Amino acid sequence: MTVLGEEDWMAGKQARRFDRAFKVAALARMAAGENVSALGRELGVRRKLLYRWRDTVRRGGVEALRGVGRPPGGACLAASVEQPRSAAPRGVALPDELAQARERIAALERKIGQQALELDFFGQALRLMEQVGRRPSGPPDAPASTTSSGRGRSGKAG
């Protein structure tokens, strides 16, 4: 990964390369809450590159960060398959942890949505029940109450 802008490259300046330890230390400081712009100026690294390193670690763990120089053919692939992931810098989640956290967030958001629907439903039902309790049951011009018709009694009405 280069640090030079297009103007620097055209002027023939050499691109700087950073080893994995340097990148992990920079990401740890970034995760600790240091100002990314100030950190980049101090380390001589563009802010964009720090974010790119962070995204690389989130996707593939610390091993995904390349060291200085070109790895021998297939060494990167073999190392990533054979070795377990090393611990990420503090505050930088590993990909599987990040995926689990996102799944948990999505489940909680679904639950909140379901509860909001239930609250709306029961709130509307309560309002309807209160309205039914206040209004008369018959037509507006009917008397407030009537006498019993006598139906259902064992004797005949006379």
Coordinates of C-alpha atoms in Angstrom, one line a residue:
M1 CA 0.0 0.0 0.0
T2 CA 1.4 3.3 -1.0
V3 CA 1.4 6.6 0.9
L4 CA 2.2 8.8 -2.1
G5 CA -0.3 10.9 -4.0
E6 CA -0.3 10.9 -7.8
E7 CA 1.8 14.0 -7.9
D8 CA 4.5 12.4 -5.7
W9 CA 4.5 9.2 -7.8
M10 CA 4.9 11.2 -11.0
A11 CA 7.8 13.0 -9.4
G12 CA 9.5 9.7 -8.9
K13 CA 9.4 9.6 -5.1
Q14 CA 9.7 6.2 -3.4
A15 CA 6.5 4.7 -1.8
R16 CA 6.8 4.0 1.9
R17 CA 6.0 0.5 3.2
F18 CA 4.9 -0.3 6.7
D19 CA 5.3 -3.5 8.6
R20 CA 2.4 -5.3 10.2
A21 CA 3.4 -4.3 13.8
F22 CA 3.4 -0.6 12.8
K23 CA -0.1 -0.9 11.3
V24 CA -1.4 -2.8 14.3
A25 CA 0.0 -0.2 16.7
A26 CA -1.5 2.6 14.6
L27 CA -4.9 0.9 14.6
A28 CA -4.7 0.3 18.4
R29 CA -4.2 4.1 18.9
M30 CA -7.0 4.8 16.4
A31 CA -9.3 2.4 18.3
A32 CA -8.3 4.1 21.6
G33 CA -10.0 7.2 20.3
E34 CA -7.0 9.3 19.1
N35 CA -7.8 11.9 16.5
V36 CA -7.3 10.1 13.2
S37 CA -6.0 13.2 11.3
A38 CA -3.5 14.1 14.1
L39 CA -2.4 10.4 14.2
G40 CA -1.9 10.4 10.5
R41 CA 0.2 13.5 10.6
E42 CA 2.3 12.2 13.5
L43 CA 3.0 8.9 11.8
G44 CA 3.3 10.3 8.3
V45 CA 0.4 8.3 7.0
R46 CA -2.6 9.5 5.1
R47 CA -5.9 9.3 7.1
K48 CA -7.5 7.3 4.2
L49 CA -4.8 4.7 4.6
L50 CA -5.5 4.3 8.3
Y51 CA -9.1 3.7 7.6
R52 CA -8.2 1.2 4.8
W53 CA -6.1 -0.8 7.3
R54 CA -8.9 -0.7 9.8
D55 CA -11.3 -2.1 7.2
T56 CA -8.8 -4.8 6.2
V57 CA -8.6 -6.0 9.8
R58 CA -12.4 -6.0 10.1
R59 CA -12.7 -8.2 7.0
G60 CA -9.8 -10.6 7.5
G61 CA -8.2 -10.2 10.9
V62 CA -4.7 -8.9 11.6
E63 CA -3.2 -11.5 9.3
A64 CA -4.9 -9.7 6.4
L65 CA -2.6 -6.7 6.9
R66 CA 0.5 -7.2 4.7
G67 CA 3.9 -6.8 6.0
V68 CA 6.9 -5.2 4.3
G69 CA 7.9 -6.8 1.0
R70 CA 6.3 -9.4 -1.2
P71 CA 5.3 -12.7 0.4
P72 CA 6.6 -15.8 -1.1
G73 CA 4.2 -17.6 -3.5
G74 CA 1.2 -19.0 -1.7
A75 CA 2.7 -18.2 1.8
C76 CA -0.1 -15.8 2.7
L77 CA -2.8 -18.2 1.7
A78 CA -1.2 -21.1 3.5
A79 CA -0.6 -19.0 6.7
S80 CA -4.2 -17.8 6.7
V81 CA -5.6 -21.4 6.4
E82 CA -3.2 -23.0 8.9
Q83 CA -2.9 -20.4 11.6
P84 CA -5.8 -19.2 13.8
R85 CA -6.4 -15.5 13.8
S86 CA -4.3 -13.5 16.3
A87 CA -6.0 -11.1 18.6
A88 CA -7.0 -7.9 17.0
P89 CA -6.0 -4.5 18.4
R90 CA -8.1 -3.4 21.3
G91 CA -11.4 -1.9 20.0
V92 CA -11.1 -3.5 16.6
A93 CA -13.6 -6.4 16.2
L94 CA -12.7 -9.6 14.4
P95 CA -14.9 -10.4 11.4
D96 CA -16.8 -13.2 13.1
E97 CA -17.4 -11.1 16.2
L98 CA -18.6 -8.2 14.0
A99 CA -21.0 -10.5 12.2
Q100 CA -22.3 -11.9 15.5
A101 CA -22.8 -8.3 16.8
R102 CA -24.6 -7.3 13.6
E103 CA -26.9 -10.4 13.8
R104 CA -27.7 -9.5 17.5
I105 CA -28.4 -5.9 16.5
A106 CA -30.7 -7.1 13.7
A107 CA -32.6 -9.5 16.1
L108 CA -33.0 -6.7 18.7
E109 CA -34.3 -4.3 16.0
R110 CA -36.8 -6.9 14.8
K111 CA -38.0 -7.4 18.4
I112 CA -38.4 -3.6 18.9
G113 CA -40.4 -3.4 15.7
Q114 CA -42.7 -6.2 16.8
Q115 CA -43.2 -4.6 20.2
A116 CA -44.0 -1.3 18.5
L117 CA -46.6 -3.0 16.3
E118 CA -48.2 -4.6 19.4
L119 CA -48.2 -1.3 21.3
D120 CA -50.0 0.4 18.4
F121 CA -52.5 -2.5 18.1
F122 CA -53.4 -2.6 21.8
G123 CA -53.4 1.2 22.1
Q124 CA -55.9 1.4 19.2
A125 CA -58.0 -1.5 20.7
L126 CA -58.1 0.4 24.1
R127 CA -59.3 3.6 22.4
L128 CA -62.0 1.7 20.6
M129 CA -63.1 0.0 23.8
E130 CA -63.3 3.4 25.6
Q131 CA -65.4 4.8 22.8
V132 CA -67.8 1.8 22.9
G133 CA -68.2 2.3 26.6
R134 CA -69.2 6.0 26.2
R135 CA -71.7 5.9 23.4
P136 CA -75.2 4.6 23.4
S137 CA -75.8 1.2 21.9
G138 CA -79.0 2.0 19.9
P139 CA -79.9 4.5 17.2
P140 CA -79.6 8.2 18.2
D141 CA -83.4 8.8 18.4
A142 CA -84.2 5.6 20.4
P143 CA -85.1 5.9 24.1
A144 CA -82.3 5.4 26.6
S145 CA -83.8 2.1 27.9
T146 CA -86.7 -0.2 27.2
T147 CA -88.7 -2.8 29.2
S148 CA -87.9 -6.4 28.8
S149 CA -89.8 -8.2 26.1
G150 CA -90.4 -11.2 28.3
R151 CA -88.9 -13.7 25.8
G152 CA -87.2 -16.6 27.3
R153 CA -89.6 -16.9 30.3
S154 CA -91.5 -20.0 30.9
G155 CA -94.9 -18.4 31.0
K156 CA -96.8 -16.6 28.4
A157 CA -97.0 -12.9 28.6
G158 CA -100.6 -11.8 29.2

